[in-house]
JSON list of C-alpha atoms and ligand atoms in Angstrom, two decimals:
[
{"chain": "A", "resi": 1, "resn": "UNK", "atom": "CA", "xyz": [8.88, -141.78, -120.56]},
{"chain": "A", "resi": 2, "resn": "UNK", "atom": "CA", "xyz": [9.96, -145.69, -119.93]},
{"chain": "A", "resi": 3, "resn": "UNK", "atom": "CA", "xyz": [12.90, -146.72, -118.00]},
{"chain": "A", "resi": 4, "resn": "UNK", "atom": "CA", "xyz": [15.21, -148.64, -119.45]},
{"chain": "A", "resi": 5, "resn": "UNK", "atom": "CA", "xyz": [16.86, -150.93, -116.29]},
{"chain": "A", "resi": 6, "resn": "UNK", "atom": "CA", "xyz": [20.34, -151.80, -117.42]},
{"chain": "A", "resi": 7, "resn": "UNK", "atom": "CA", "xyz": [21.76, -154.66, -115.34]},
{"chain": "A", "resi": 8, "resn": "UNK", "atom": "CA", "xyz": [25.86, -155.46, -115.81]},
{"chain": "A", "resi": 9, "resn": "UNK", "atom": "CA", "xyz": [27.08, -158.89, -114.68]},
{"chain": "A", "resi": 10, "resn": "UNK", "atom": "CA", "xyz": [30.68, -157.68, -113.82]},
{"chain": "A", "resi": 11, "resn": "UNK", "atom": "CA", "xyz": [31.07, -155.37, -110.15]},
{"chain": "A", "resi": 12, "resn": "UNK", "atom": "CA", "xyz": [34.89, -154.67, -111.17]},
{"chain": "A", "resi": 13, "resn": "UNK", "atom": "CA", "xyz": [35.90, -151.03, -111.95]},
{"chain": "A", "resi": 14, "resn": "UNK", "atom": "CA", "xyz": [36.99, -151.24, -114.72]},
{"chain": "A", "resi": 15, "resn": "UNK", "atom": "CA", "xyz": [34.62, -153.54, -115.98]},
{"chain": "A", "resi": 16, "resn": "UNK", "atom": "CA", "xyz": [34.61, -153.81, -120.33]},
{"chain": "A", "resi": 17, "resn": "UNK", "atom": "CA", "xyz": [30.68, -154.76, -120.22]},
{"chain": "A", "resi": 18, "resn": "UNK", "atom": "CA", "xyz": [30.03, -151.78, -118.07]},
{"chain": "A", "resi": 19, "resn": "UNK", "atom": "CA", "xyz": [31.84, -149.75, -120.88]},
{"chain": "A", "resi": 20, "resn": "UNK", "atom": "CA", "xyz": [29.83, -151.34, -123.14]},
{"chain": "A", "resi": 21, "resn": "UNK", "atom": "CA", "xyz": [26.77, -150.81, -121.29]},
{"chain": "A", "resi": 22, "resn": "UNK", "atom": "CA", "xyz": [27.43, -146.93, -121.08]},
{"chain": "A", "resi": 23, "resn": "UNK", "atom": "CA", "xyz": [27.83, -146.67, -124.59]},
{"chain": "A", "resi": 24, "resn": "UNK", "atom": "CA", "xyz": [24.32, -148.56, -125.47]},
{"chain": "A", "resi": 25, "resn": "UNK", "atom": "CA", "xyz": [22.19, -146.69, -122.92]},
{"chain": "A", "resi": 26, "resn": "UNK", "atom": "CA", "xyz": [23.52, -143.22, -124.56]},
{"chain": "A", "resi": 27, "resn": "UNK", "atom": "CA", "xyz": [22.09, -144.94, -128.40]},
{"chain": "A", "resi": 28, "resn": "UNK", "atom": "CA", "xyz": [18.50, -145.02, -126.88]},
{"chain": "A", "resi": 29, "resn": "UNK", "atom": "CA", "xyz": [15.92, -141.94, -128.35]},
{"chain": "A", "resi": 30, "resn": "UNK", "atom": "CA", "xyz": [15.10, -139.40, -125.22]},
{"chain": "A", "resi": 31, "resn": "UNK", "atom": "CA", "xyz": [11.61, -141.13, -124.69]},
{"chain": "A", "resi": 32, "resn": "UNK", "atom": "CA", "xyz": [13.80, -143.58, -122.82]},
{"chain": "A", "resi": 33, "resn": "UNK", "atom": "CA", "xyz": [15.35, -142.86, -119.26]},
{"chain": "A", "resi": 34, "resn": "UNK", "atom": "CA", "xyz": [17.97, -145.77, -118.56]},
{"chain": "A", "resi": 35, "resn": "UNK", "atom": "CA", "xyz": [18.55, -146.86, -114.71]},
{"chain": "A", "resi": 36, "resn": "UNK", "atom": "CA", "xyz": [21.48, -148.64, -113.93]},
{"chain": "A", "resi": 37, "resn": "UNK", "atom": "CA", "xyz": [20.49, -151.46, -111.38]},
{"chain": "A", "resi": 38, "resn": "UNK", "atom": "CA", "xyz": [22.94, -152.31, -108.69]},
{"chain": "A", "resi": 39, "resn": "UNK", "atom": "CA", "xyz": [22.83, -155.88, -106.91]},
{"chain": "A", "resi": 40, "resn": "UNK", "atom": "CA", "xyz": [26.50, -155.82, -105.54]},
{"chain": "A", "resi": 41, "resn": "UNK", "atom": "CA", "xyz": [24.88, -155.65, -101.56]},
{"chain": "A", "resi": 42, "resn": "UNK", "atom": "CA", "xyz": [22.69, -158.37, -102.00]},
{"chain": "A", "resi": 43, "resn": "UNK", "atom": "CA", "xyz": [22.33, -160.32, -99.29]},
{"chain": "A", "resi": 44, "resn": "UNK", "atom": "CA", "xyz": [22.95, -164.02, -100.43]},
{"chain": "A", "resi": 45, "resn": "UNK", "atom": "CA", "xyz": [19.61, -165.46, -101.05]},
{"chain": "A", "resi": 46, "resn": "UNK", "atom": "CA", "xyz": [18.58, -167.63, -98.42]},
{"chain": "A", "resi": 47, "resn": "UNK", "atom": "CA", "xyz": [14.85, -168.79, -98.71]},
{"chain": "A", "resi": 48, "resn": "UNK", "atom": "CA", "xyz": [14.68, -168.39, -95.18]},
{"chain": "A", "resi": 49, "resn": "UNK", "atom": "CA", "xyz": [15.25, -165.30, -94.59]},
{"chain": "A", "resi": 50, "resn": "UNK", "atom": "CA", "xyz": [12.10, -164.86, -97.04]},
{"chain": "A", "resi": 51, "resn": "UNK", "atom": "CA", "xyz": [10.20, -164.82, -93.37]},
{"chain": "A", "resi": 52, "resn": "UNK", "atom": "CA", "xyz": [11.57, -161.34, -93.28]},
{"chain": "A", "resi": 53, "resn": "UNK", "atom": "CA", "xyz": [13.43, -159.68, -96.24]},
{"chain": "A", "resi": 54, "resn": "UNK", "atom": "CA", "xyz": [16.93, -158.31, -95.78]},
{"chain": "A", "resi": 55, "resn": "UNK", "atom": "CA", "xyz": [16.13, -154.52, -96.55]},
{"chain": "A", "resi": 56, "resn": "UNK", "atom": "CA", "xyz": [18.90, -155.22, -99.40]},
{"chain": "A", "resi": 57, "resn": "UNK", "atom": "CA", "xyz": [16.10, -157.56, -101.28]},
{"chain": "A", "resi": 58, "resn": "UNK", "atom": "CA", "xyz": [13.26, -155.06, -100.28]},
{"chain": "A", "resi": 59, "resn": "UNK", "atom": "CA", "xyz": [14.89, -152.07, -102.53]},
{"chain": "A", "resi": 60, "resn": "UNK", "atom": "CA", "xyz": [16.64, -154.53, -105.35]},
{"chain": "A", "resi": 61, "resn": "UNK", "atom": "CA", "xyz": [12.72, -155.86, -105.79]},
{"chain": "A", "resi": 62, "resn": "UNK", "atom": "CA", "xyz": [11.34, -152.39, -105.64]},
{"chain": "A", "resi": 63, "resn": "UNK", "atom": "CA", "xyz": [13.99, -151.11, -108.35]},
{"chain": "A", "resi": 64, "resn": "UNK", "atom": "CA", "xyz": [13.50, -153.49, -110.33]},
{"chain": "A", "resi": 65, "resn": "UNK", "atom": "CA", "xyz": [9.57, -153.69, -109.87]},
{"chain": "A", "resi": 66, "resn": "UNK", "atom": "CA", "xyz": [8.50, -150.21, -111.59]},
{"chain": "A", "resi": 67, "resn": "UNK", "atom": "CA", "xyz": [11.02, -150.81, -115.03]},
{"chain": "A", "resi": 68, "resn": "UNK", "atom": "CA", "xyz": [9.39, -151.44, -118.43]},
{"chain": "A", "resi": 69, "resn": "UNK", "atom": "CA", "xyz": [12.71, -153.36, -119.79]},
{"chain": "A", "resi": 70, "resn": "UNK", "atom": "CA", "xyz": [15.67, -155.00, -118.58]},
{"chain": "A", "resi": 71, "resn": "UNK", "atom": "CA", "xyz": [18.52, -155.24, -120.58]},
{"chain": "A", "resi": 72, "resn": "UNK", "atom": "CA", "xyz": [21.17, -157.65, -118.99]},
{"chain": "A", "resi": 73, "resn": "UNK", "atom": "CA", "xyz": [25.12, -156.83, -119.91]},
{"chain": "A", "resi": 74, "resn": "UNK", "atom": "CA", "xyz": [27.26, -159.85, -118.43]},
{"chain": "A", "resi": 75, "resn": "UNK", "atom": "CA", "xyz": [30.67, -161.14, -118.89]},
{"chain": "A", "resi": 76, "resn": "UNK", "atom": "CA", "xyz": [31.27, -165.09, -119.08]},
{"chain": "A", "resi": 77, "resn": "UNK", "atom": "CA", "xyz": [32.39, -166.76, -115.95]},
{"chain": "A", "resi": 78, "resn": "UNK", "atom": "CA", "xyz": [33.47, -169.99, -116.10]},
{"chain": "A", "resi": 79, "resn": "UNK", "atom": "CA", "xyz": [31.09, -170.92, -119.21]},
{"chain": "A", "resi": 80, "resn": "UNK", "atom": "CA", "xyz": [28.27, -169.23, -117.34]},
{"chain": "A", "resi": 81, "resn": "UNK", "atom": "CA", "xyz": [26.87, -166.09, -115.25]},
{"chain": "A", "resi": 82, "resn": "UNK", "atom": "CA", "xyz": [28.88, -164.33, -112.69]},
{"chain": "A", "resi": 83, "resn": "UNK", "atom": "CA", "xyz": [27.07, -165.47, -109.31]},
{"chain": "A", "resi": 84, "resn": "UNK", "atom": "CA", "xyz": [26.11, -162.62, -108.52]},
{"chain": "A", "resi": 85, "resn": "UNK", "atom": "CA", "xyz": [24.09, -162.04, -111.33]},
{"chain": "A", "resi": 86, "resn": "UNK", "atom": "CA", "xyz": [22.40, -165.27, -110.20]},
{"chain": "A", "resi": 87, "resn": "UNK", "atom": "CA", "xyz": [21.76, -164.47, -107.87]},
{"chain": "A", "resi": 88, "resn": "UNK", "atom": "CA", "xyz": [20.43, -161.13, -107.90]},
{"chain": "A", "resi": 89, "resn": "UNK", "atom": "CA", "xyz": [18.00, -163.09, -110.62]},
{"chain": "A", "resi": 90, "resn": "UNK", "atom": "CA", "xyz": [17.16, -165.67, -107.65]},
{"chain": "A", "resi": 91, "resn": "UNK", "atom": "CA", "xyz": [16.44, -163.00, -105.71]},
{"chain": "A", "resi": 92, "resn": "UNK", "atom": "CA", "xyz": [14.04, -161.04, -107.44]},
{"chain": "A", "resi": 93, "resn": "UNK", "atom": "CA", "xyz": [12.47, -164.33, -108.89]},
{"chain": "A", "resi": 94, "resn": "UNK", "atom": "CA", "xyz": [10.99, -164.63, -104.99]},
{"chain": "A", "resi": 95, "resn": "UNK", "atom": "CA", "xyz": [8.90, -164.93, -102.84]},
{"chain": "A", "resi": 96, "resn": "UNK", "atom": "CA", "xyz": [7.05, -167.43, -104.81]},
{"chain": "A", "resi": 97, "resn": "UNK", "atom": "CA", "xyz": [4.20, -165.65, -107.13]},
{"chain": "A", "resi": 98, "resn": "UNK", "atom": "CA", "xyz": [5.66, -162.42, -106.30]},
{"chain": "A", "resi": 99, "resn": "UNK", "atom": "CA", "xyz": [8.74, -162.53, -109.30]},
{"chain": "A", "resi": 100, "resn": "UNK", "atom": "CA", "xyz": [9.25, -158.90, -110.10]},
{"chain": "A", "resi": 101, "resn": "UNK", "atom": "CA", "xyz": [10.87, -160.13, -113.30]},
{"chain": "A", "resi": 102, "resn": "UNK", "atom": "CA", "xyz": [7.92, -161.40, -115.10]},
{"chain": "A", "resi": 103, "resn": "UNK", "atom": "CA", "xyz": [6.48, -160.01, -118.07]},
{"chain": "A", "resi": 104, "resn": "UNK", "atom": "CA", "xyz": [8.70, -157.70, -119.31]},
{"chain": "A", "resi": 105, "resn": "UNK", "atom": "CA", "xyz": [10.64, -157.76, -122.39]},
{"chain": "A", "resi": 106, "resn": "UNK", "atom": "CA", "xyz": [14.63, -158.16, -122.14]},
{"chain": "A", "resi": 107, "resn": "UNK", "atom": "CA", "xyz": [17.84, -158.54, -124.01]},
{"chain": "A", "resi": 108, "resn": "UNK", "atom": "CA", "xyz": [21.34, -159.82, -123.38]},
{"chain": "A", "resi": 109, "resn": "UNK", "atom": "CA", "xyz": [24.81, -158.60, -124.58]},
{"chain": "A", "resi": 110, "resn": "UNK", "atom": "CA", "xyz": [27.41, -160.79, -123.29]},
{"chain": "A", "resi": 111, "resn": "UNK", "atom": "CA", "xyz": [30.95, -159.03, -123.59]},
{"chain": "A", "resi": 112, "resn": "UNK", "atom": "CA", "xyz": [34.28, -161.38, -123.78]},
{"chain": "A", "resi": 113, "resn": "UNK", "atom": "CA", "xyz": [38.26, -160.53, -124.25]},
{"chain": "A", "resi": 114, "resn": "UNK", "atom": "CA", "xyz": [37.84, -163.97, -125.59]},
{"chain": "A", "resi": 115, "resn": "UNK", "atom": "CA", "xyz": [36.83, -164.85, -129.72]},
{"chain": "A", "resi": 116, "resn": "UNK", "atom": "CA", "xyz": [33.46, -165.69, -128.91]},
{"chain": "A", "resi": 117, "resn": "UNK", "atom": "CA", "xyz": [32.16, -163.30, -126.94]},
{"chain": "A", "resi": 118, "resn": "UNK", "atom": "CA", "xyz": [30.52, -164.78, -123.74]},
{"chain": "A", "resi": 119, "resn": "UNK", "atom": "CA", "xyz": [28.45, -167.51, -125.57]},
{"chain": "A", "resi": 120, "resn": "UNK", "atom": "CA", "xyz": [27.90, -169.31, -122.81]},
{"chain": "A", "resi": 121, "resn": "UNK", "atom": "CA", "xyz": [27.01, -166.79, -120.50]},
{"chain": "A", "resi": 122, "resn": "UNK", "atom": "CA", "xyz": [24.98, -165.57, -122.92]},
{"chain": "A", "resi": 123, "resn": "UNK", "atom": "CA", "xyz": [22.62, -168.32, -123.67]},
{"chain": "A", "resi": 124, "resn": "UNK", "atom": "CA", "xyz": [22.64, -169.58, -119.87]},
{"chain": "A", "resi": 125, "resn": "UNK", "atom": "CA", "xyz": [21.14, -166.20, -119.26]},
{"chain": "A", "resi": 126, "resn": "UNK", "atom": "CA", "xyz": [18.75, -166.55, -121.49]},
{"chain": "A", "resi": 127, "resn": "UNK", "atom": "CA", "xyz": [17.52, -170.05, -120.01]},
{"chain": "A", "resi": 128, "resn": "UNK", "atom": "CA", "xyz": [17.18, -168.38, -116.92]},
{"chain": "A", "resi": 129, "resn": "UNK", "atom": "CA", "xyz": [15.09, -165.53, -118.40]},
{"chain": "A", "resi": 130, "resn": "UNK", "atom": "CA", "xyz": [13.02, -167.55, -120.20]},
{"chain": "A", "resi": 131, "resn": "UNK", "atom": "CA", "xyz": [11.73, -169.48, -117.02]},
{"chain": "A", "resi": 132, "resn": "UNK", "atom": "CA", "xyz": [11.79, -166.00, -114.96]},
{"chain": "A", "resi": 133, "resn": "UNK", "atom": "CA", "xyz": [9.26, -165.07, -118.36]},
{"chain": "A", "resi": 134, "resn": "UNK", "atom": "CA", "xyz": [11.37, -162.15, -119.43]},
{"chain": "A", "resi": 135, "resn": "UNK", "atom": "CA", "xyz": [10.62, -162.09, -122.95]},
{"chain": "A", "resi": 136, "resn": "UNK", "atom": "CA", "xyz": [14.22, -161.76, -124.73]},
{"chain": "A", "resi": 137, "resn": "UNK", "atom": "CA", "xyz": [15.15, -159.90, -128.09]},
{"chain": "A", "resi": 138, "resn": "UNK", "atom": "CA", "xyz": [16.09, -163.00, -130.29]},
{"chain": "A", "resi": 139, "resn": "UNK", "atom": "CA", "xyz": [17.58, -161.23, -133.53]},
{"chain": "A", "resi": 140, "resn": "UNK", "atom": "CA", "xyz": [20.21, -159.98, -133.13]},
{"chain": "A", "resi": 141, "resn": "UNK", "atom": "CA", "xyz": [22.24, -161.80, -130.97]},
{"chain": "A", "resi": 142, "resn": "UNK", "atom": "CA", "xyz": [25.18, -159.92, -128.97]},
{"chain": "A", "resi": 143, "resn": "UNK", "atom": "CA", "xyz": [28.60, -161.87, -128.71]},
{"chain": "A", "resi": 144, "resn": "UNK", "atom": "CA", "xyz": [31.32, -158.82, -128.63]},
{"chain": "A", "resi": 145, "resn": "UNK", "atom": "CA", "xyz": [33.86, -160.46, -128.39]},
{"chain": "A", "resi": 146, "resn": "UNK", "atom": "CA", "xyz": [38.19, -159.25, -128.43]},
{"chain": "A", "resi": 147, "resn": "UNK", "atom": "CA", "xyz": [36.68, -156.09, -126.29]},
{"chain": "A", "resi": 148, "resn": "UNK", "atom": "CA", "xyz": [40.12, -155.07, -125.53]},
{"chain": "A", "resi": 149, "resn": "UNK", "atom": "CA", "xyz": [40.71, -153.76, -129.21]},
{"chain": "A", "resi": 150, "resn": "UNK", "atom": "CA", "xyz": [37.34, -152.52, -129.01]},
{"chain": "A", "resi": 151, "resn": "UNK", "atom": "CA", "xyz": [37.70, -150.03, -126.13]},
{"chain": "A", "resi": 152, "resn": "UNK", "atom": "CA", "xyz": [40.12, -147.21, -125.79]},
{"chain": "A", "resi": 153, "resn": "UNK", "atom": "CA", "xyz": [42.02, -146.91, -122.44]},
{"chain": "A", "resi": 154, "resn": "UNK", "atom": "CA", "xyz": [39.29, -144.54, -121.61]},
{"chain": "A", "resi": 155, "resn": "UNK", "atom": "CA", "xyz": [36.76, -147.20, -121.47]},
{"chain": "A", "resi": 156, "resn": "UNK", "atom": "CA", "xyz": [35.04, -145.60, -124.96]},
{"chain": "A", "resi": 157, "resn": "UNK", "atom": "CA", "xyz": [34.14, -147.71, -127.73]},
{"chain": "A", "resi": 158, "resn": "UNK", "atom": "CA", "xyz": [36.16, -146.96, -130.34]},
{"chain": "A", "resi": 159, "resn": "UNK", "atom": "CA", "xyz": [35.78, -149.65, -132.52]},
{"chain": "A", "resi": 160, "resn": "UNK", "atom": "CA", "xyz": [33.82, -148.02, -135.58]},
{"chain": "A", "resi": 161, "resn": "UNK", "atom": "CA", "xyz": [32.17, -151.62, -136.61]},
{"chain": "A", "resi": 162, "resn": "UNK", "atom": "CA", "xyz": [31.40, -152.62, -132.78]},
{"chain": "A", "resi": 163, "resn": "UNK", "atom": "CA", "xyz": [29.86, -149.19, -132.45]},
{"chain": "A", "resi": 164, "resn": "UNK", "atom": "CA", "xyz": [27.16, -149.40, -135.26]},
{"chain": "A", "resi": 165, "resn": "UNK", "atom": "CA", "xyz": [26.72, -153.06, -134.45]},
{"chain": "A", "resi": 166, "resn": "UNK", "atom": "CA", "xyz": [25.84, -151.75, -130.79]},
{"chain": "A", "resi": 167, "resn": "UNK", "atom": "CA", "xyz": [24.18, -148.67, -132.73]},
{"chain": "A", "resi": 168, "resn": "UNK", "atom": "CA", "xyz": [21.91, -151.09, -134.39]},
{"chain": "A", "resi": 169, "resn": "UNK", "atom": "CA", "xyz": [21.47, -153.94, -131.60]},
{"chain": "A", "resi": 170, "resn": "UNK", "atom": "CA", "xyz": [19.76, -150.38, -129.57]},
{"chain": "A", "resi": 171, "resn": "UNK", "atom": "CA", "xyz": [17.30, -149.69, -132.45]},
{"chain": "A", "resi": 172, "resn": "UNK", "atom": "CA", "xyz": [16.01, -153.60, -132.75]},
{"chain": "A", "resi": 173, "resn": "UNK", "atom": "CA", "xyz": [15.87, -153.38, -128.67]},
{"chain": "A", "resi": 174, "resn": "UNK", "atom": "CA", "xyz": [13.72, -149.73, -128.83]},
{"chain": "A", "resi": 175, "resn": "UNK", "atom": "CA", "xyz": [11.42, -151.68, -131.42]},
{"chain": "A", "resi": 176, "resn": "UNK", "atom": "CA", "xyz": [11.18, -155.22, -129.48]},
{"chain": "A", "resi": 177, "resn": "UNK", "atom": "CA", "xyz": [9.78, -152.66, -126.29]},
{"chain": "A", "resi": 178, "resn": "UNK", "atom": "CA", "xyz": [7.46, -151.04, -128.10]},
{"chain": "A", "resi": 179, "resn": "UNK", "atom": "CA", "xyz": [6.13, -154.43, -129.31]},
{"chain": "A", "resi": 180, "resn": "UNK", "atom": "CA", "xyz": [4.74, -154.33, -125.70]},
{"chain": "B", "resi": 1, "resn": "FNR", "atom": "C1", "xyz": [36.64, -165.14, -116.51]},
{"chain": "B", "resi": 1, "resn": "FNR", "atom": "N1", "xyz": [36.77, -164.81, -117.85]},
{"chain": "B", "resi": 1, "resn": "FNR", "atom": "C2", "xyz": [36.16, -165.61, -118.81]},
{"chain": "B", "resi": 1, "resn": "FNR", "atom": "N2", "xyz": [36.04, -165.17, -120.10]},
{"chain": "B", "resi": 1, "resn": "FNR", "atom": "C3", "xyz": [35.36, -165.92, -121.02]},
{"chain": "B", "resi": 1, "resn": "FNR", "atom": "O1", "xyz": [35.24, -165.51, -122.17]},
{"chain": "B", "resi": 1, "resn": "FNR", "atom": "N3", "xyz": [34.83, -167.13, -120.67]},
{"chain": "B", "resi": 1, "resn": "FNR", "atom": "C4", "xyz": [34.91, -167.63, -119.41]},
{"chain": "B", "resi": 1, "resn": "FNR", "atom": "O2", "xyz": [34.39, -168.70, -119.15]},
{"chain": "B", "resi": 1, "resn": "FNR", "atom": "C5", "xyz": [35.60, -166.85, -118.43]},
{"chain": "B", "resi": 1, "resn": "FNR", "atom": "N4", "xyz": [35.70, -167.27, -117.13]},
{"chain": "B", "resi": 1, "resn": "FNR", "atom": "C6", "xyz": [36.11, -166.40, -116.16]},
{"chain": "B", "resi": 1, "resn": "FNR", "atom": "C7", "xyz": [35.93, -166.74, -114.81]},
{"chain": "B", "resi": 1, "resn": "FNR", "atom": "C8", "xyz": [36.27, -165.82, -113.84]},
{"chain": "B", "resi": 1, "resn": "FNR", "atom": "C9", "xyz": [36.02, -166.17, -112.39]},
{"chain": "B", "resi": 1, "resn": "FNR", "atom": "C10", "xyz": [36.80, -164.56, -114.18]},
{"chain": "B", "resi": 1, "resn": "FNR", "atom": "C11", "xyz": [37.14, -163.56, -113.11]},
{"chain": "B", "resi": 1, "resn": "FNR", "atom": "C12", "xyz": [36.98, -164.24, -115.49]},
{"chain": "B", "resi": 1, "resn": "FNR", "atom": "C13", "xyz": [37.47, -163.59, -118.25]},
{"chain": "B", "resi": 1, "resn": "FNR", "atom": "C14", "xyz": [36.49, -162.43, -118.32]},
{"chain": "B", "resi": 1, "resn": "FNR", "atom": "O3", "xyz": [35.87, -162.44, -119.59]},
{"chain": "B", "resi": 1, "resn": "FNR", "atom": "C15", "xyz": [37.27, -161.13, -118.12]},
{"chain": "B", "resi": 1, "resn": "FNR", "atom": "O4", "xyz": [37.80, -161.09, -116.81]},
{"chain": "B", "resi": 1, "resn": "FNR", "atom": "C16", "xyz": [36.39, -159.90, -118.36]},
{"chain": "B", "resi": 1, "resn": "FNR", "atom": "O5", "xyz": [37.18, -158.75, -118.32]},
{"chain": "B", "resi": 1, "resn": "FNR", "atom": "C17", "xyz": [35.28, -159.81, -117.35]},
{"chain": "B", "resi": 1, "resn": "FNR", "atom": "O6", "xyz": [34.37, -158.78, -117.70]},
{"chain": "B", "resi": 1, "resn": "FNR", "atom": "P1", "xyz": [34.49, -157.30, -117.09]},
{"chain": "B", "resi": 1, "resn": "FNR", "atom": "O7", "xyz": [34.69, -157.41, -115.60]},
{"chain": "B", "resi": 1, "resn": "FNR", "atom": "O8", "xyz": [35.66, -156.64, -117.76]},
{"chain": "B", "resi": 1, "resn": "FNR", "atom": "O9", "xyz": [33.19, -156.65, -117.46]}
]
């Protein structure tokens, strides 16, 4: 069995990539076990406080530590990551030599009201990744963008086209993990 860690950039409710995320870790065969990763009680990293870990960093690293793939769904904030995503990356990216990130293979589905889907977010993410040596699905790319027509008020993903796009996106993920 691997475990999937699913990590959503958005801590609201009624957050459209968390709907989005639900509906992607259902597509995965039942080899997989998907864990959603929560970093809303992170302590702000402070590289100080390094000395001696908040226990909020101790169990964020050891969640993340023991997962065979991370697969990031964020909104678009201002062009780029929420913060907290940031820093939930910063977080786990330390103490230095001790990243719990590295090595694993990764992909990113940005998720956007707007026409084009979270670009930004998306590829800033990716920058990050690539120094934090997450190894990140490159084809295809996922920009879902106009959620609000995608999603019923339910939160579902209605959207027939969306859904085998997402349908798909899942398969090319399952295939980039067991690349590993
Ligand atoms: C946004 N939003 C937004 N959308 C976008 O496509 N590009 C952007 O740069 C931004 N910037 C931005 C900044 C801040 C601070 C907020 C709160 C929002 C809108 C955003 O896409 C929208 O609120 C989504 O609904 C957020 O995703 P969740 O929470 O629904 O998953």
């Amino acid at each position: 069995m691997k475990n999937i860690g699913i990590i959503v950039g958005s801590l609201r409710e009624g957050s459209f990539n968390k709907a989005v995320a639900n509906y992607v870790s259902e597509q995965f065969p039942e080899a997989y076990q998907t864990t959603f990763i929560d970093f809303s009680k992170l302590d702000i990293y402070n590289q100080d406080l390094d000395e001696t870990p908040p226990e909020s960093w101790v169990a964020f690293r050891n969640s993340v530590k023991g997962l065979d793939a991370l697969l990031f769904v964020t909104p678009e904030y201002n062009r780029s990551i929420p913060g907290g995503l940031k820093n939930a990356l910063d977080v786990g990216s330390r103490p230095y030599g001790q990243s719990v990130w590295g090595g694993k293979p990764g992909g990113v589905i940005s998720v956007s009201p707007g026409a084009i889907g979270g670009f930004g977010a998306n590829h800033h993410l990716r920058q990050v990744l690539s120094f934090l040596d997450v190894y990140t699905l490159q084809q295809p790319e996922a920009y879902v963008g106009h959620i609000e027509g995608v999603l019923d008020d339910g939160g579902q993903v209605v959207d027939e086209h969306t859904k085998q796009f997402l349908d798909d996106y899942a398969q090319a993920f399952i295939r980039w993990i067991e690349k590993f």
